[in-house]
């Protein structure tokens, strides 16, 4: 059989349809495939995305003892859960070439109507500085980074995230801010839960002012139901008087509110504090350049989103939310927090502070399941602030308010009435003095290509942002003048206002963004150099493979990213009328259909905007299902000890009681323990959560039996889809026996991780659960059984769904299956190479792993005092991002190569691991001391290698430290700092930019 004959079983027609051309390469020869027909496309995506070609795949198969791919897959995946080879084919999803995909995306984009949006409601059309658009948003050195858990190779994005935190702290006047959350609505929900927990979970009433955004209220209601919190909505000042203070845990207000009014809530804050309750304020950072910040009038928690700081509106996201608190609440704050520490040389450096993934430690006792954020968008917002600085932001804010004032003055002059006397950028207009219905205004607006906020028959909302031009202001005014048959105006008729509608008592009097970083990068030359300086400190997929188990850091193709920057997708408001978003709706419907085909389920929702949000949404759907059957009491969730750490935290957030299920020493689920506990809790069993293949890196043989046990005892099965990359076209969650699963589009379906977000975690469900999928205030009403919204926008981070849609379309059915097969092959090849050097912890009866492998380093601790972290830091010297460390087992590394890495890159990584093993052996045998060696001192940044001779007190050479393998002389990524001191960073929590004095002292 030819080499390609082996791999043709993958579904790729590389050999059957193509002839190989041999061309010289650095490795001697490589293969370039000739199209079967002159009329075939040349830019086929599958062979550009999948790393190993047919010859390399053949070599790997032979290396692990197989002649065909079919034989290998049969030995890896249990036959009882295998699906038909034609379950997903090119007939189901026709593959498009890269050029064809661009043409299709452009055609669908053309079906979206790009109106000028004055809808507001928390979403603004931002002006993205071109230098930030090109060099951050469109730059793989920024969007392919992983979450900065390895700070020595992440100093660039960590510095940028500190800029973000400092920006938020400064504008809100709060003591500390995190490095972003998912969106404003879910940030507000996190604040509500913090208030609830701060009151020892005994106070059950949470007050919400009627001026809060409707999508935020919907998400609050979803979250509150799980915790037994009663959300009371109305005028917050009246509610404080009517509710018993000892029953209230907190309140949420909007500043300015949804209708544009700017209200003084300081008295509300005083009354809440007198009752030991918390005040949460949702606000707008641009408005805070002009308004007295919440931290100065009593806020305990301040939330909002930073979309108007240089991030496209994108039909609702992704956008970075912010979350800031007073000092006393800092250790209860959800999400990630970047702080300053010091490295082994005593130099200042950044790291993630505290236990920012607390759910992995506290599991079901965690108060949040946040596992990701919006790092890429937070970095864009931070760069926007750095680029404009305080003076630039003031100019932008003054223009936005000035335009709003001009508009208000003019429409009042022709007979309309303003509902809100005070405003920054939003006015609510009562049309009843001059018109019978607001619909007359909306009809005129539509004709002019303008969207306004629809409130009711009498009222219209108008919100301004920096993207509005003077001519667009004129067009907007003429919509209102024409509706009352007044004379149209021209630009020359407009007069600059000499008054402001912002209350004098609430005008900002304190400075903001005074740190040097916000006051020196205002030319494009300077900001360009700053952006690239930070990027040079960070290892990303632009440098090397990132073999993180369970994180699937695969190629984020340029062809799938390009449409994101198009205005046809970036400039669409999430609450735009449905007839304006036909292109988006087609993409969403196709993506949902494809995901259902892949998972074997009936229906899908793209609303959850992270994997953890998907877990939470899926469990809420299960609870709603039980409730519809009169079984609201079902509240027990069985979770194996091998589960993702977010699983128990998500279960707790959904109001479920977690019961752990044992796992055998070989990594397999203990079916007898599952059966015993399912039967014990059968009257109250709600769900069973399991990851498949397991987090130990194997396809467990008993998955269907496990699901059957749960169903027989009245529960539903939540199958965590984090590892779906191992399944496509080979098995699926429905065949395994699941009822619902979430998918990480940022893993299996190639959305970039962005240095820690964005992500998308849609859920797919069986038919009986479909009626319970999330609703949203901006969508047509679903059935009464639908749960409330779980994110701020109807389709979550809608714009980046384009990436996964494009990925699926370009691969086609067979290409998707190819990806899973090669992902499995790559992992098993690496397992084979590393076996004998390291202990492979788990494998099936055929010695096969799934798409990831778990190596145990416990033996080196006993023999040489080496921890997992020592191996991880030493890998940085070899130019690799370490695999997932100390999870799911503390002494292990979880390695996942993905399908997009070539055989050469796999071998480079294995060579590095084998060389590190030899270095460890030198410590075991006494050739190197246990406390001063290559691993304990790793990583070795250039500042260490360049130490003067009299300060080099190490029993190895600089050459061994920096260039342990020959190819590093040509291709070397230098860690920026030496190993960080984690304890120092947690004990000395400093989470903002260094002051002028600190910079000078350094």
mmCIF file of C-alpha atoms in Angstrom, residues 277-611:
data_model
loop_
_atom_site.group_PDB
_atom_site.id
_atom_site.type_symbol
_atom_site.label_atom_id
_atom_site.label_comp_id
_atom_site.label_asym_id
_atom_site.label_seq_id
_atom_site.Cartn_x
_atom_site.Cartn_y
_atom_site.Cartn_z
ATOM 1 C CA UNK A 277 -25.576 45.703 52.177
ATOM 2 C CA UNK A 278 -23.558 46.350 49.019
ATOM 3 C CA UNK A 279 -24.157 48.806 46.196
ATOM 4 C CA UNK A 280 -23.261 47.657 42.691
ATOM 5 C CA UNK A 281 -23.017 50.305 39.989
ATOM 6 C CA UNK A 282 -23.127 49.550 36.269
ATOM 7 C CA UNK A 283 -21.525 52.391 34.399
ATOM 8 C CA UNK A 284 -19.806 53.672 31.247
ATOM 9 C CA UNK A 285 -16.083 54.480 31.311
ATOM 10 C CA UNK A 286 -16.311 57.283 28.736
ATOM 11 C CA UNK A 287 -19.047 58.957 30.771
ATOM 12 C CA UNK A 288 -16.805 58.706 33.834
ATOM 13 C CA UNK A 289 -14.278 61.024 32.214
ATOM 14 C CA UNK A 290 -16.923 63.716 32.864
ATOM 15 C CA UNK A 291 -18.957 62.370 35.780
ATOM 16 C CA UNK A 292 -18.107 61.917 39.436
ATOM 17 C CA UNK A 293 -16.873 58.312 39.621
ATOM 18 C CA UNK A 294 -18.854 55.759 41.664
ATOM 19 C CA UNK A 295 -15.913 55.136 43.975
ATOM 20 C CA UNK A 296 -16.273 58.711 45.209
ATOM 21 C CA UNK A 297 -19.933 58.431 46.202
ATOM 22 C CA UNK A 298 -20.175 55.015 47.815
ATOM 23 C CA UNK A 299 -20.109 52.165 45.308
ATOM 24 C CA UNK A 300 -18.804 48.826 46.589
ATOM 25 C CA UNK A 301 -18.643 47.122 43.191
ATOM 26 C CA UNK A 302 -18.521 48.798 39.780
ATOM 27 C CA UNK A 303 -19.180 46.923 36.534
ATOM 28 C CA UNK A 304 -19.643 47.691 32.860
ATOM 29 C CA UNK A 305 -18.157 46.958 29.467
ATOM 30 C CA UNK A 306 -15.308 48.584 27.566
ATOM 31 C CA UNK A 307 -16.687 48.099 24.054
ATOM 32 C CA UNK A 308 -16.684 51.799 23.238
ATOM 33 C CA UNK A 309 -12.946 51.846 23.974
ATOM 34 C CA UNK A 310 -11.963 50.704 20.494
ATOM 35 C CA UNK A 311 -13.759 47.354 20.063
ATOM 36 C CA UNK A 312 -16.194 46.691 17.174
ATOM 37 C CA UNK A 313 -19.819 46.245 18.233
ATOM 38 C CA UNK A 314 -19.902 42.938 16.282
ATOM 39 C CA UNK A 315 -23.592 42.075 16.761
ATOM 40 C CA UNK A 316 -23.003 41.931 20.493
ATOM 41 C CA UNK A 317 -19.469 40.821 21.143
ATOM 42 C CA UNK A 318 -16.967 39.840 22.202
ATOM 43 C CA UNK A 319 -16.412 42.814 24.515
ATOM 44 C CA UNK A 320 -14.409 43.036 27.714
ATOM 45 C CA UNK A 321 -16.457 43.667 30.822
ATOM 46 C CA UNK A 322 -14.791 45.272 33.815
ATOM 47 C CA UNK A 323 -15.236 44.543 37.502
ATOM 48 C CA UNK A 324 -13.828 46.804 40.213
ATOM 49 C CA UNK A 325 -14.254 46.637 43.988
ATOM 50 C CA UNK A 326 -13.339 48.276 47.243
ATOM 51 C CA UNK A 327 -10.285 46.979 49.091
ATOM 52 C CA UNK A 328 -12.303 44.879 51.529
ATOM 53 C CA UNK A 329 -13.758 42.761 48.695
ATOM 54 C CA UNK A 330 -10.623 42.109 46.681
ATOM 55 C CA UNK A 331 -10.151 38.484 47.731
ATOM 56 C CA UNK A 332 -13.738 37.623 46.825
ATOM 57 C CA UNK A 333 -13.516 39.101 43.366
ATOM 58 C CA UNK A 334 -14.254 36.735 40.435
ATOM 59 C CA UNK A 335 -12.046 36.293 37.397
ATOM 60 C CA UNK A 336 -8.394 36.950 36.833
ATOM 61 C CA UNK A 337 -6.293 39.512 38.588
ATOM 62 C CA UNK A 338 -2.841 40.556 37.372
ATOM 63 C CA UNK A 339 -0.408 41.782 39.979
ATOM 64 C CA UNK A 340 3.234 42.628 40.417
ATOM 65 C CA UNK A 341 5.745 40.309 42.013
ATOM 66 C CA UNK A 342 9.487 39.766 41.624
ATOM 67 C CA UNK A 343 11.597 37.217 39.829
ATOM 68 C CA UNK A 344 14.527 35.159 41.120
ATOM 69 C CA UNK A 345 16.864 38.094 40.497
ATOM 70 C CA UNK A 346 14.665 40.496 42.459
ATOM 71 C CA UNK A 347 13.371 42.300 39.394
ATOM 72 C CA UNK A 348 9.769 43.461 39.246
ATOM 73 C CA UNK A 349 7.551 41.332 37.020
ATOM 74 C CA UNK A 350 3.868 40.582 36.459
ATOM 75 C CA UNK A 351 1.879 37.428 37.167
ATOM 76 C CA UNK A 352 -1.696 36.277 37.750
ATOM 77 C CA UNK A 353 -2.316 36.941 41.429
ATOM 78 C CA UNK A 354 -4.236 35.033 44.081
ATOM 79 C CA UNK A 355 -6.030 31.856 43.089
ATOM 80 C CA UNK A 356 -7.622 33.176 39.922
ATOM 81 C CA UNK A 357 -8.979 29.757 39.007
ATOM 82 C CA UNK A 358 -10.451 29.151 42.423
ATOM 83 C CA UNK A 359 -13.013 26.722 41.068
ATOM 84 C CA UNK A 360 -10.205 24.191 40.462
ATOM 85 C CA UNK A 361 -9.303 24.320 44.126
ATOM 86 C CA UNK A 362 -12.642 24.905 45.833
ATOM 87 C CA UNK A 363 -14.755 22.977 43.283
ATOM 88 C CA UNK A 364 -18.404 23.046 44.411
ATOM 89 C CA UNK A 365 -17.573 25.561 47.170
ATOM 90 C CA UNK A 366 -16.391 28.133 44.649
ATOM 91 C CA UNK A 367 -18.428 31.333 44.400
ATOM 92 C CA UNK A 368 -17.763 31.680 40.660
ATOM 93 C CA UNK A 369 -17.069 29.353 37.755
ATOM 94 C CA UNK A 370 -15.204 32.003 35.754
ATOM 95 C CA UNK A 371 -12.365 30.281 33.911
ATOM 96 C CA UNK A 372 -11.819 32.652 31.011
ATOM 97 C CA UNK A 373 -12.123 36.354 30.295
ATOM 98 C CA UNK A 374 -11.904 38.703 27.339
ATOM 99 C CA UNK A 375 -8.159 39.316 27.368
ATOM 100 C CA UNK A 376 -7.788 40.202 23.678
ATOM 101 C CA UNK A 377 -10.584 42.772 23.898
ATOM 102 C CA UNK A 378 -9.291 44.064 27.221
ATOM 103 C CA UNK A 379 -5.914 44.577 25.577
ATOM 104 C CA UNK A 380 -7.566 46.504 22.730
ATOM 105 C CA UNK A 381 -9.413 48.704 25.227
ATOM 106 C CA UNK A 382 -6.208 49.261 27.188
ATOM 107 C CA UNK A 383 -4.321 50.234 24.012
ATOM 108 C CA UNK A 384 -7.152 52.614 23.123
ATOM 109 C CA UNK A 385 -6.690 54.358 26.473
ATOM 110 C CA UNK A 386 -2.901 54.367 26.150
ATOM 111 C CA UNK A 387 -3.137 55.812 22.619
ATOM 112 C CA UNK A 388 -5.647 58.571 23.431
ATOM 113 C CA UNK A 389 -4.585 59.327 26.991
ATOM 114 C CA UNK A 390 -6.673 61.425 29.396
ATOM 115 C CA UNK A 391 -6.714 64.470 27.130
ATOM 116 C CA UNK A 392 -7.781 62.457 24.104
ATOM 117 C CA UNK A 393 -10.541 60.731 26.054
ATOM 118 C CA UNK A 394 -11.743 64.087 27.319
ATOM 119 C CA UNK A 395 -11.941 65.407 23.761
ATOM 120 C CA UNK A 396 -13.917 62.346 22.654
ATOM 121 C CA UNK A 397 -16.294 62.601 25.609
ATOM 122 C CA UNK A 398 -16.841 66.309 25.079
ATOM 123 C CA UNK A 399 -17.685 65.762 21.415
ATOM 124 C CA UNK A 400 -20.099 62.908 22.218
ATOM 125 C CA UNK A 401 -21.859 65.005 24.837
ATOM 126 C CA UNK A 402 -21.775 68.084 22.637
ATOM 127 C CA UNK A 403 -23.461 66.260 19.754
ATOM 128 C CA UNK A 404 -26.079 64.918 22.164
ATOM 129 C CA UNK A 405 -26.721 68.420 23.487
ATOM 130 C CA UNK A 406 -27.037 69.889 19.977
ATOM 131 C CA UNK A 407 -29.501 67.170 19.022
ATOM 132 C CA UNK A 408 -31.562 67.627 22.203
ATOM 133 C CA UNK A 409 -31.699 71.414 21.834
ATOM 134 C CA UNK A 410 -32.776 71.159 18.200
ATOM 135 C CA UNK A 411 -35.553 68.565 18.566
ATOM 136 C CA UNK A 412 -36.970 70.338 21.621
ATOM 137 C CA UNK A 413 -37.067 73.443 19.462
ATOM 138 C CA UNK A 414 -39.487 71.770 17.031
ATOM 139 C CA UNK A 415 -41.858 70.531 19.700
ATOM 140 C CA UNK A 416 -40.543 67.256 21.113
ATOM 141 C CA UNK A 417 -40.138 66.767 24.867
ATOM 142 C CA UNK A 418 -37.107 65.327 26.674
ATOM 143 C CA UNK A 419 -37.940 62.779 29.347
ATOM 144 C CA UNK A 420 -34.539 63.057 30.992
ATOM 145 C CA UNK A 421 -33.319 66.500 31.952
ATOM 146 C CA UNK A 422 -29.788 65.256 32.638
ATOM 147 C CA UNK A 423 -27.725 63.204 30.213
ATOM 148 C CA UNK A 424 -24.275 62.407 28.876
ATOM 149 C CA UNK A 425 -24.829 60.625 25.551
ATOM 150 C CA UNK A 426 -28.413 59.346 25.683
ATOM 151 C CA UNK A 427 -31.765 61.101 25.531
ATOM 152 C CA UNK A 428 -35.281 59.709 25.727
ATOM 153 C CA UNK A 429 -37.781 61.681 23.685
ATOM 154 C CA UNK A 430 -41.523 61.912 24.208
ATOM 155 C CA UNK A 431 -43.094 62.368 20.768
ATOM 156 C CA UNK A 432 -46.711 62.664 21.986
ATOM 157 C CA UNK A 433 -46.829 66.493 22.016
ATOM 158 C CA UNK A 434 -46.367 66.546 18.230
ATOM 159 C CA UNK A 435 -46.976 63.000 16.890
ATOM 160 C CA UNK A 436 -49.622 60.334 17.292
ATOM 161 C CA UNK A 437 -47.058 57.539 17.377
ATOM 162 C CA UNK A 438 -43.311 57.044 17.636
ATOM 163 C CA UNK A 439 -43.596 54.746 14.616
ATOM 164 C CA UNK A 440 -43.602 57.812 12.354
ATOM 165 C CA UNK A 441 -40.111 58.664 13.592
ATOM 166 C CA UNK A 442 -38.885 55.082 13.172
ATOM 167 C CA UNK A 443 -40.194 54.941 9.589
ATOM 168 C CA UNK A 444 -38.298 58.091 8.715
ATOM 169 C CA UNK A 445 -35.188 56.790 10.446
ATOM 170 C CA UNK A 446 -35.318 53.549 8.481
ATOM 171 C CA UNK A 447 -35.534 55.480 5.221
ATOM 172 C CA UNK A 448 -32.444 57.432 6.284
ATOM 173 C CA UNK A 449 -30.516 54.259 7.200
ATOM 174 C CA UNK A 450 -30.725 54.992 10.923
ATOM 175 C CA UNK A 451 -31.678 52.776 13.865
ATOM 176 C CA UNK A 452 -33.191 54.304 16.992
ATOM 177 C CA UNK A 453 -34.151 52.639 20.241
ATOM 178 C CA UNK A 454 -37.750 51.437 20.225
ATOM 179 C CA UNK A 455 -39.214 52.015 23.685
ATOM 180 C CA UNK A 456 -42.984 52.254 23.197
ATOM 181 C CA UNK A 457 -45.556 54.149 21.117
ATOM 182 C CA UNK A 458 -44.700 57.460 22.781
ATOM 183 C CA UNK A 459 -40.984 57.267 23.421
ATOM 184 C CA UNK A 460 -37.848 56.996 21.335
ATOM 185 C CA UNK A 461 -34.281 56.567 22.621
ATOM 186 C CA UNK A 462 -31.217 58.121 20.991
ATOM 187 C CA UNK A 463 -27.609 57.369 21.999
ATOM 188 C CA UNK A 464 -24.488 59.007 20.545
ATOM 189 C CA UNK A 465 -20.937 57.708 20.279
ATOM 190 C CA UNK A 466 -17.668 58.931 18.829
ATOM 191 C CA UNK A 467 -18.351 57.392 15.421
ATOM 192 C CA UNK A 468 -21.170 59.871 14.672
ATOM 193 C CA UNK A 469 -20.111 62.485 12.111
ATOM 194 C CA UNK A 470 -21.474 66.005 11.841
ATOM 195 C CA UNK A 471 -23.379 65.098 8.687
ATOM 196 C CA UNK A 472 -24.895 62.045 10.400
ATOM 197 C CA UNK A 473 -26.006 64.337 13.215
ATOM 198 C CA UNK A 474 -27.758 66.506 10.629
ATOM 199 C CA UNK A 475 -29.422 63.468 9.042
ATOM 200 C CA UNK A 476 -30.649 62.303 12.446
ATOM 201 C CA UNK A 477 -32.097 65.697 13.321
ATOM 202 C CA UNK A 478 -33.888 65.839 9.969
ATOM 203 C CA UNK A 479 -35.579 62.507 10.710
ATOM 204 C CA UNK A 480 -37.277 64.251 13.615
ATOM 205 C CA UNK A 481 -37.954 67.524 11.830
ATOM 206 C CA UNK A 482 -39.482 65.822 8.795
ATOM 207 C CA UNK A 483 -41.799 63.796 11.010
ATOM 208 C CA UNK A 484 -43.424 67.062 12.165
ATOM 209 C CA UNK A 485 -43.155 68.732 8.733
ATOM 210 C CA UNK A 486 -40.602 71.240 10.021
ATOM 211 C CA UNK A 487 -37.990 72.668 7.683
ATOM 212 C CA UNK A 488 -34.895 70.506 7.284
ATOM 213 C CA UNK A 489 -31.635 71.838 8.622
ATOM 214 C CA UNK A 490 -28.118 71.859 7.232
ATOM 215 C CA UNK A 491 -24.748 71.677 8.958
ATOM 216 C CA UNK A 492 -24.427 75.453 8.845
ATOM 217 C CA UNK A 493 -27.624 75.766 10.909
ATOM 218 C CA UNK A 494 -26.136 73.947 13.871
ATOM 219 C CA UNK A 495 -24.867 75.970 16.813
ATOM 220 C CA UNK A 496 -22.389 74.766 19.398
ATOM 221 C CA UNK A 497 -24.122 74.516 22.779
ATOM 222 C CA UNK A 498 -23.142 76.865 25.573
ATOM 223 C CA UNK A 499 -24.692 74.721 28.292
ATOM 224 C CA UNK A 500 -24.373 71.158 29.507
ATOM 225 C CA UNK A 501 -27.028 68.773 30.754
ATOM 226 C CA UNK A 502 -24.729 67.001 33.164
ATOM 227 C CA UNK A 503 -25.560 67.857 36.802
ATOM 228 C CA UNK A 504 -23.036 70.235 38.317
ATOM 229 C CA UNK A 505 -23.045 68.250 41.558
ATOM 230 C CA UNK A 506 -22.026 65.104 39.661
ATOM 231 C CA UNK A 507 -19.297 66.624 37.490
ATOM 232 C CA UNK A 508 -15.912 64.949 37.813
ATOM 233 C CA UNK A 509 -13.365 67.050 39.685
ATOM 234 C CA UNK A 510 -10.555 64.508 40.059
ATOM 235 C CA UNK A 511 -7.929 63.623 37.469
ATOM 236 C CA UNK A 512 -7.693 60.220 35.804
ATOM 237 C CA UNK A 513 -5.136 58.123 33.910
ATOM 238 C CA UNK A 514 -2.238 60.052 35.396
ATOM 239 C CA UNK A 515 0.169 57.123 35.170
ATOM 240 C CA UNK A 516 3.023 57.736 32.690
ATOM 241 C CA UNK A 517 1.938 54.871 30.413
ATOM 242 C CA UNK A 518 -1.213 56.815 29.460
ATOM 243 C CA UNK A 519 0.678 60.011 28.736
ATOM 244 C CA UNK A 520 3.470 59.212 26.295
ATOM 245 C CA UNK A 521 2.300 56.937 23.452
ATOM 246 C CA UNK A 522 0.044 59.305 21.536
ATOM 247 C CA UNK A 523 1.767 59.288 18.148
ATOM 248 C CA UNK A 524 1.262 56.289 15.896
ATOM 249 C CA UNK A 525 5.002 55.687 15.844
ATOM 250 C CA UNK A 526 5.146 55.416 19.616
ATOM 251 C CA UNK A 527 2.054 53.246 20.055
ATOM 252 C CA UNK A 528 3.193 50.961 17.227
ATOM 253 C CA UNK A 529 6.538 50.438 18.911
ATOM 254 C CA UNK A 530 4.895 49.899 22.293
ATOM 255 C CA UNK A 531 2.511 47.274 20.892
ATOM 256 C CA UNK A 532 5.338 45.362 19.232
ATOM 257 C CA UNK A 533 7.596 45.728 22.266
ATOM 258 C CA UNK A 534 4.985 44.009 24.410
ATOM 259 C CA UNK A 535 4.327 41.332 21.773
ATOM 260 C CA UNK A 536 8.051 40.513 21.704
ATOM 261 C CA UNK A 537 7.833 39.410 25.350
ATOM 262 C CA UNK A 538 5.110 36.847 24.690
ATOM 263 C CA UNK A 539 5.294 33.341 23.315
ATOM 264 C CA UNK A 540 2.381 32.585 20.963
ATOM 265 C CA UNK A 541 1.496 30.187 18.168
ATOM 266 C CA UNK A 542 3.424 32.556 15.940
ATOM 267 C CA UNK A 543 6.562 31.118 17.586
ATOM 268 C CA UNK A 544 5.953 27.454 18.343
ATOM 269 C CA UNK A 545 3.436 24.805 19.338
ATOM 270 C CA UNK A 546 1.529 25.275 22.585
ATOM 271 C CA UNK A 547 0.811 21.665 23.654
ATOM 272 C CA UNK A 548 -1.711 22.373 26.377
ATOM 273 C CA UNK A 549 -3.872 19.432 27.351
ATOM 274 C CA UNK A 550 -7.596 20.179 27.302
ATOM 275 C CA UNK A 551 -6.978 23.562 25.689
ATOM 276 C CA UNK A 552 -6.471 22.545 22.044
ATOM 277 C CA UNK A 553 -4.211 25.342 20.834
ATOM 278 C CA UNK A 554 -4.518 24.707 17.125
ATOM 279 C CA UNK A 555 -4.026 26.859 14.029
ATOM 280 C CA UNK A 556 -6.197 29.985 13.941
ATOM 281 C CA UNK A 557 -6.195 30.431 10.197
ATOM 282 C CA UNK A 558 -5.909 33.851 8.639
ATOM 283 C CA UNK A 559 -8.608 32.962 6.132
ATOM 284 C CA UNK A 560 -11.136 32.348 8.911
ATOM 285 C CA UNK A 561 -10.156 35.548 10.751
ATOM 286 C CA UNK A 562 -10.372 38.026 7.873
ATOM 287 C CA UNK A 563 -14.178 38.565 7.824
ATOM 288 C CA UNK A 564 -14.122 39.791 11.433
ATOM 289 C CA UNK A 565 -12.618 43.094 10.343
ATOM 290 C CA UNK A 566 -15.284 43.768 7.716
ATOM 291 C CA UNK A 567 -17.832 46.476 8.608
ATOM 292 C CA UNK A 568 -20.626 44.227 7.317
ATOM 293 C CA UNK A 569 -20.063 42.137 10.440
ATOM 294 C CA UNK A 570 -18.274 44.473 12.850
ATOM 295 C CA UNK A 571 -20.713 47.392 12.708
ATOM 296 C CA UNK A 572 -23.964 45.540 13.463
ATOM 297 C CA UNK A 573 -25.819 46.361 16.703
ATOM 298 C CA UNK A 574 -27.077 43.292 18.636
ATOM 299 C CA UNK A 575 -30.563 44.813 18.871
ATOM 300 C CA UNK A 576 -30.806 45.785 15.208
ATOM 301 C CA UNK A 577 -34.115 44.781 13.545
ATOM 302 C CA UNK A 578 -34.114 41.198 12.301
ATOM 303 C CA UNK A 579 -34.518 42.196 8.651
ATOM 304 C CA UNK A 580 -31.132 43.951 8.848
ATOM 305 C CA UNK A 581 -29.164 40.878 9.940
ATOM 306 C CA UNK A 582 -30.068 38.235 7.379
ATOM 307 C CA UNK A 583 -26.408 37.444 6.724
ATOM 308 C CA UNK A 584 -25.638 36.992 10.411
ATOM 309 C CA UNK A 585 -28.760 34.901 10.936
ATOM 310 C CA UNK A 586 -27.803 32.607 8.048
ATOM 311 C CA UNK A 587 -24.340 32.077 9.529
ATOM 312 C CA UNK A 588 -25.788 31.440 12.991
ATOM 313 C CA UNK A 589 -28.364 28.965 11.667
ATOM 314 C CA UNK A 590 -25.743 27.132 9.599
ATOM 315 C CA UNK A 591 -23.329 26.959 12.506
ATOM 316 C CA UNK A 592 -26.028 25.655 14.851
ATOM 317 C CA UNK A 593 -27.010 23.053 12.242
ATOM 318 C CA UNK A 594 -23.414 21.919 11.769
ATOM 319 C CA UNK A 595 -22.822 21.671 15.521
ATOM 320 C CA UNK A 596 -25.958 19.553 15.897
ATOM 321 C CA UNK A 597 -24.768 17.282 13.088
ATOM 322 C CA UNK A 598 -21.372 16.914 14.741
ATOM 323 C CA UNK A 599 -22.739 16.222 18.235
ATOM 324 C CA UNK A 600 -25.740 14.135 17.175
ATOM 325 C CA UNK A 601 -28.106 16.425 19.079
ATOM 326 C CA UNK A 602 -31.344 18.131 18.030
ATOM 327 C CA UNK A 603 -30.922 21.827 18.857
ATOM 328 C CA UNK A 604 -28.283 24.349 19.816
ATOM 329 C CA UNK A 605 -27.853 27.767 21.431
ATOM 330 C CA UNK A 606 -24.885 30.022 20.704
ATOM 331 C CA UNK A 607 -25.673 32.379 23.569
ATOM 332 C CA UNK A 608 -23.163 31.174 26.217
ATOM 333 C CA UNK A 609 -19.971 33.171 25.692
ATOM 334 C CA UNK A 610 -17.486 30.864 27.407
ATOM 335 C CA UNK A 611 -17.094 27.176 28.171
#
